Amino acid sequence: MKTAADLKVNETAIIKRIDRSHPSYRRLLEIGFTPGQEITLLNRTLFNDPISFSIRGTIFAIRKEEASHIFI
Amino acid sequence: MNYTETENKIPLIAIAGQPNSGKTTLFNLLSGRNSKTVNYPGSTVEYSVAPLLPKFSLKAKVIDSPGIISLVPSSIDEKISIDTLYSHPELGKPDVIIVTVDASQLSRHLFIALQLIESKFKIVVVLTMTDLLLKKNFNISAKKLSETLKCDVVKLDNRTGNGVNEIVKSVNKILVSSHNVSEVHFHSHPSFDKDDLLLNSYDAIGQIEKDVLYKVQSQLSETELLKANEKLVVLNSEPAFLKPDELTLKLDRIFLHKFWGLIIFFIVMFILFSSIFYVAAPIMDLVSEGISLLSGYTVTLLGDTWYGNLISQGVINGVGSVLVFLPQILILFLLLGLFEDSGYLARGAMLIDKPLSLIGLNGRSFVPMLSGFACAIPAIMATRTIPNRRERLLTIFIIPLMSCSARLPVYALLIAFLIPADKPVLGGLVLTFIYVISVFSSVLIASIIHKIVSKYSRRKDSSFILELPAYRKPKLSNVIRNSYRNARHYIVKAGPVILMLSLLIWVLTYFPNTEPQVDETGKTADEIILLKNSERVATSFAADLGKMIEPVMKPLGLDWRVGVSLIAAFAAREVFVSSLALIFKVTDDGDLQNSILSSMRNATFRDSDQKVFTISSTAGLIVFFVFALQCISTLAISRKETGSWKVPMVQLFVFTLLAYIAALITVTGFRFFGMA
């Protein structure tokens, strides 16, 4: 299944679900990464990790490991 | 009508909200300058408390709490911030909570407001950053939001402070109305931790957002927009969909660029580092000179008596060793504040997070670690920006390994002993090598601790969820106030400990032989004082200690006199040089370093004519200084920032042991290769 970590720069997708077993699951929901929400991958840096996303008018940098538990 | 205090209870107003929602700006508008910083009992979480400014004619206290994302904590520090909202052990529970909501990120910031309403708090919602919202061609109806949330909603202009009177009015309204009502009961443990509820509340927020946000045309100016479009509510046409600030997106393409991003990052870090290293240096010298002038003056005034020396050597120098760090602390926090406020620091943390995450650190650890190469004191204070407690503690732990500037005078002397003056390149190489070991060992130790901790800990909580706020012009007054607060806090909290420990070291090096007998024939007054000082140290408690640890020093090829200097150097590492001069009875005839060097070349052990300072023992001493935590100020600040003596004591033990073993290996190695 495709995850947010697979997006290309400037590619937009809708969040399907977030892996419930991940320790950051709750925090991701709380900051607005909710199913049905649109996210856009904005930047990948030299190390390709963390990755920045735009969601609900805010930009967040999250580690690739976390992004790979956000299913799109 | 104003609420008046009864039963000596001054109403308490708490400001809560997400990080970067404008809490501190509002706090400053409400409280002016005279705030004080308080800790939550038994923790290092801090917030500011202040009375409301008299101009609002409402007697109340305001507290500014650290930013929270949700009422369900995900870290120890966050739990404490939330507990403060429910009831602070000393201040009680807040009567009103002002929730700052960034209007340009409405849905995310309404989340915490809704949770507070559900917890039955009396709240006033303050909409901030409405200028950013207008830039995104949206406006917000405070009236509609107020109707939906059933609480007062006020727009606040961050730049002009317009709206702050309305906020106080709303707060007062709540205080008056709840005045006669019996105790308000809070749900002390709200059931927010159910995922479905969480998703429901975001659904509800989505609906609210649609109702209160409306699109405006972008061709008009801001004031025209406000007037013309207040009634022109666009409904149903398209859902209000907030996008990040355009300028921010463009700037990020440069600042987070794969190649240029990193180059800019290193330039910014270079500016930061050279400021605390080079800009602070002359100011620090000025402080030191002032202190030694004052100290000298006191001795002349009180004479060479024990109390004269207590005041001049003990107290004044002790105060000096507190004050000498102030320039670096102020400069570091000024620059950090500017970079943080502009939005850049979060980007820097993102750029460098990957390599640091491999050794259990965080992108936010970089600035504190870099600052450690100037001085560990401001560096450890700067770790407050690391949200995760474990990563913060690990960063604090390894900072003393960074080769700070106080070690330079020691290295300069010891390298000058090892390398002939006509080979400066070789000396430079040795110094570079010292810095390389410093970096390498800190990485190694961090990763060892990281391995051990992750093996034995159940919770894997290393996450990096970092908001990259919109770029904006830093608000200088906030930045200055913040550096001032940090500096004052350092003096109040770490100052007394540093002073006490310096006094202890003074006692150790001054007593018990306070009036040493020296041969005064044919000597000038200054020479006599110098001889007395030298004799006093040589017969002091520190000397006894030095002789006691001589069996430990012997394997390193060093004698008790170096031991005494090492003990004295706990006051500050550079004291090692002056202390060595004192104990080897070196007279300062214009070139102190060369005088010490020749004394060192001639120094032999008590019971033989074997030389103390050899290539091997001096190299060992250098290595010792690379690792050893020879600094009471670092211990004091580490205690303050970690909340107990536990971490600094472990640091002291581990780094001293490490220093000793590393020095022993070096000495043995040099001897093995025939370089005794």
Short mmCIF file of N, CA and C in Angstrom, two decimals, chain B residues 522-601:
data_model
loop_
_atom_site.label_atom_id
_atom_site.label_comp_id
_atom_site.label_asym_id
_atom_site.label_seq_id
_atom_site.Cartn_x
_atom_site.Cartn_y
_atom_site.Cartn_z
N GLY B 522 65.57 40.70 51.50
CA GLY B 522 65.94 41.17 50.17
C GLY B 522 64.87 41.00 49.12
N LYS B 523 63.58 40.93 49.55
CA LYS B 523 62.51 40.74 48.55
C LYS B 523 61.57 41.93 48.58
N THR B 524 60.96 42.23 47.45
CA THR B 524 59.99 43.32 47.41
C THR B 524 58.66 42.83 47.98
N ALA B 525 57.77 43.80 48.26
CA ALA B 525 56.48 43.46 48.85
C ALA B 525 55.69 42.50 47.95
N ASP B 526 55.73 42.78 46.63
CA ASP B 526 54.99 41.92 45.69
C ASP B 526 55.52 40.50 45.70
N GLU B 527 56.85 40.40 45.73
CA GLU B 527 57.47 39.07 45.73
C GLU B 527 57.09 38.30 46.98
N ILE B 528 57.01 39.04 48.10
CA ILE B 528 56.65 38.38 49.36
C ILE B 528 55.23 37.84 49.28
N ILE B 529 54.31 38.67 48.75
CA ILE B 529 52.91 38.22 48.62
C ILE B 529 52.85 36.97 47.74
N LEU B 530 53.60 37.00 46.63
CA LEU B 530 53.60 35.87 45.72
C LEU B 530 54.14 34.62 46.40
N LEU B 531 55.22 34.79 47.15
CA LEU B 531 55.81 33.65 47.87
C LEU B 531 54.84 33.08 48.89
N LYS B 532 54.17 34.02 49.61
CA LYS B 532 53.20 33.59 50.61
C LYS B 532 52.07 32.81 49.96
N ASN B 533 51.53 33.36 48.85
CA ASN B 533 50.45 32.66 48.14
C ASN B 533 50.89 31.26 47.75
N SER B 534 52.09 31.19 47.22
CA SER B 534 52.62 29.92 46.76
C SER B 534 52.75 28.93 47.90
N GLU B 535 53.29 29.44 49.03
CA GLU B 535 53.50 28.59 50.19
C GLU B 535 52.16 28.13 50.77
N ARG B 536 51.17 29.05 50.72
CA ARG B 536 49.87 28.77 51.27
C ARG B 536 49.20 27.61 50.50
N VAL B 537 49.26 27.70 49.20
CA VAL B 537 48.67 26.64 48.38
C VAL B 537 49.39 25.32 48.63
N ALA B 538 50.73 25.40 48.71
CA ALA B 538 51.52 24.19 48.87
C ALA B 538 51.26 23.47 50.19
N THR B 539 50.69 24.22 51.16
CA THR B 539 50.40 23.60 52.45
C THR B 539 48.89 23.56 52.73
N SER B 540 48.10 23.74 51.69
CA SER B 540 46.64 23.83 51.89
C SER B 540 45.98 22.46 51.91
N PHE B 541 44.67 22.49 52.20
CA PHE B 541 43.87 21.25 52.14
C PHE B 541 43.95 20.65 50.74
N ALA B 542 43.93 21.53 49.74
CA ALA B 542 44.00 21.05 48.36
C ALA B 542 45.30 20.29 48.13
N ALA B 543 46.41 20.79 48.78
CA ALA B 543 47.68 20.10 48.65
C ALA B 543 47.62 18.73 49.31
N ASP B 544 46.95 18.68 50.48
CA ASP B 544 46.76 17.39 51.15
C ASP B 544 46.02 16.43 50.23
N LEU B 545 44.94 16.99 49.64
CA LEU B 545 44.16 16.17 48.69
C LEU B 545 45.04 15.72 47.53
N GLY B 546 45.85 16.68 47.04
CA GLY B 546 46.74 16.38 45.93
C GLY B 546 47.71 15.26 46.28
N LYS B 547 48.25 15.30 47.52
CA LYS B 547 49.17 14.25 47.95
C LYS B 547 48.43 12.93 48.13
N MET B 548 47.17 13.07 48.57
CA MET B 548 46.36 11.86 48.75
C MET B 548 46.14 11.16 47.41
N ILE B 549 45.91 11.94 46.37
CA ILE B 549 45.65 11.32 45.07
C ILE B 549 46.93 11.07 44.27
N GLU B 550 48.09 11.34 44.93
CA GLU B 550 49.35 11.15 44.20
C GLU B 550 49.54 9.72 43.67
N PRO B 551 49.15 8.71 44.47
CA PRO B 551 49.27 7.34 43.94
C PRO B 551 48.50 7.14 42.63
N VAL B 552 47.42 7.90 42.50
CA VAL B 552 46.63 7.81 41.26
C VAL B 552 47.31 8.61 40.15
N MET B 553 47.99 9.70 40.53
CA MET B 553 48.64 10.54 39.53
C MET B 553 49.93 9.89 39.01
N LYS B 554 50.60 9.13 39.88
CA LYS B 554 51.88 8.52 39.53
C LYS B 554 51.86 7.74 38.21
N PRO B 555 50.87 6.83 38.03
CA PRO B 555 50.86 6.09 36.77
C PRO B 555 50.79 7.01 35.54
N LEU B 556 50.26 8.23 35.72
CA LEU B 556 50.20 9.17 34.60
C LEU B 556 51.52 9.93 34.48
N GLY B 557 52.45 9.64 35.40
CA GLY B 557 53.74 10.32 35.36
C GLY B 557 53.67 11.71 35.95
N LEU B 558 52.66 11.98 36.80
CA LEU B 558 52.49 13.32 37.35
C LEU B 558 52.56 13.27 38.87
N ASP B 559 52.88 14.41 39.49
CA ASP B 559 52.99 14.41 40.95
C ASP B 559 51.86 15.20 41.59
N TRP B 560 51.94 15.36 42.91
CA TRP B 560 50.84 15.98 43.65
C TRP B 560 50.58 17.43 43.26
N ARG B 561 51.64 18.12 42.79
CA ARG B 561 51.45 19.53 42.45
C ARG B 561 50.51 19.69 41.26
N VAL B 562 50.62 18.77 40.31
CA VAL B 562 49.68 18.79 39.18
C VAL B 562 48.29 18.42 39.70
N GLY B 563 48.25 17.48 40.67
CA GLY B 563 46.98 17.11 41.28
C GLY B 563 46.27 18.31 41.90
N VAL B 564 47.03 19.14 42.64
CA VAL B 564 46.46 20.34 43.24
C VAL B 564 45.91 21.26 42.16
N SER B 565 46.68 21.45 41.10
CA SER B 565 46.24 22.33 40.03
C SER B 565 44.97 21.79 39.37
N LEU B 566 44.88 20.47 39.27
CA LEU B 566 43.67 19.87 38.69
C LEU B 566 42.47 20.14 39.59
N ILE B 567 42.69 20.05 40.92
CA ILE B 567 41.59 20.33 41.86
C ILE B 567 41.18 21.79 41.74
N ALA B 568 42.18 22.69 41.73
CA ALA B 568 41.87 24.12 41.62
C ALA B 568 41.17 24.43 40.31
N ALA B 569 41.49 23.66 39.25
CA ALA B 569 40.92 23.92 37.93
C ALA B 569 39.43 23.61 37.86
N PHE B 570 38.89 23.00 38.91
CA PHE B 570 37.44 22.79 38.94
C PHE B 570 36.69 24.11 38.98
N ALA B 571 37.33 25.16 39.50
CA ALA B 571 36.69 26.47 39.50
C ALA B 571 36.47 26.94 38.07
N ALA B 572 37.42 26.67 37.21
CA ALA B 572 37.34 26.93 35.78
C ALA B 572 38.60 26.34 35.19
N ARG B 573 38.48 25.74 34.01
CA ARG B 573 39.62 25.00 33.49
C ARG B 573 40.88 25.85 33.32
N GLU B 574 40.68 27.12 32.89
CA GLU B 574 41.86 27.95 32.62
C GLU B 574 42.64 28.27 33.90
N VAL B 575 41.99 28.07 35.06
CA VAL B 575 42.67 28.29 36.34
C VAL B 575 43.86 27.34 36.49
N PHE B 576 43.81 26.21 35.76
CA PHE B 576 44.91 25.25 35.79
C PHE B 576 46.25 25.93 35.55
N VAL B 577 46.29 26.83 34.58
CA VAL B 577 47.54 27.49 34.21
C VAL B 577 48.05 28.38 35.36
N SER B 578 47.14 29.23 35.90
CA SER B 578 47.58 30.14 36.95
C SER B 578 47.92 29.37 38.23
N SER B 579 47.18 28.28 38.44
CA SER B 579 47.42 27.48 39.63
C SER B 579 48.77 26.76 39.54
N LEU B 580 49.09 26.30 38.33
CA LEU B 580 50.39 25.67 38.10
C LEU B 580 51.51 26.67 38.36
N ALA B 581 51.27 27.90 37.88
CA ALA B 581 52.26 28.95 38.08
C ALA B 581 52.49 29.20 39.57
N LEU B 582 51.39 29.19 40.31
CA LEU B 582 51.45 29.47 41.73
C LEU B 582 52.24 28.38 42.46
N ILE B 583 51.92 27.15 42.15
CA ILE B 583 52.50 26.06 42.93
C ILE B 583 53.95 25.78 42.54
N PHE B 584 54.31 26.15 41.31
CA PHE B 584 55.72 26.01 40.91
C PHE B 584 56.50 27.29 41.17
N LYS B 585 55.87 28.20 41.95
CA LYS B 585 56.51 29.46 42.33
C LYS B 585 57.08 30.22 41.14
N VAL B 586 56.24 30.32 40.10
CA VAL B 586 56.69 31.02 38.91
C VAL B 586 56.42 32.52 39.09
N THR B 587 57.44 33.34 38.86
CA THR B 587 57.21 34.77 38.94
C THR B 587 56.90 35.30 37.55
N ASP B 588 55.91 36.19 37.50
CA ASP B 588 55.46 36.73 36.22
C ASP B 588 56.38 37.88 35.81
N ASP B 589 57.42 37.56 35.04
CA ASP B 589 58.33 38.63 34.62
C ASP B 589 58.07 39.03 33.18
N GLY B 590 56.80 39.24 32.86
CA GLY B 590 56.45 39.72 31.52
C GLY B 590 56.00 38.61 30.59
N ASP B 591 56.61 37.45 30.69
CA ASP B 591 56.21 36.35 29.81
C ASP B 591 55.87 35.13 30.67
N LEU B 592 54.61 35.14 31.14
CA LEU B 592 54.20 34.11 32.09
C LEU B 592 54.35 32.71 31.49
N GLN B 593 53.91 32.57 30.21
CA GLN B 593 53.92 31.23 29.63
C GLN B 593 55.33 30.64 29.58
N ASN B 594 56.29 31.45 29.14
CA ASN B 594 57.66 30.93 29.06
C ASN B 594 58.24 30.62 30.44
N SER B 595 57.86 31.47 31.43
CA SER B 595 58.34 31.21 32.79
C SER B 595 57.80 29.88 33.29
N ILE B 596 56.47 29.64 33.05
CA ILE B 596 55.89 28.37 33.49
C ILE B 596 56.57 27.22 32.76
N LEU B 597 56.76 27.41 31.44
CA LEU B 597 57.37 26.35 30.65
C LEU B 597 58.73 25.95 31.19
N SER B 598 59.57 26.95 31.53
CA SER B 598 60.91 26.58 32.03
C SER B 598 60.82 25.92 33.40
N SER B 599 59.85 26.38 34.23
CA SER B 599 59.65 25.71 35.52
C SER B 599 59.22 24.27 35.31
N MET B 600 58.32 24.09 34.32
CA MET B 600 57.84 22.74 34.05
C MET B 600 58.99 21.84 33.61
N ARG B 601 59.92 22.41 32.77
CA ARG B 601 61.04 21.60 32.26
C ARG B 601 61.95 21.17 33.39
#
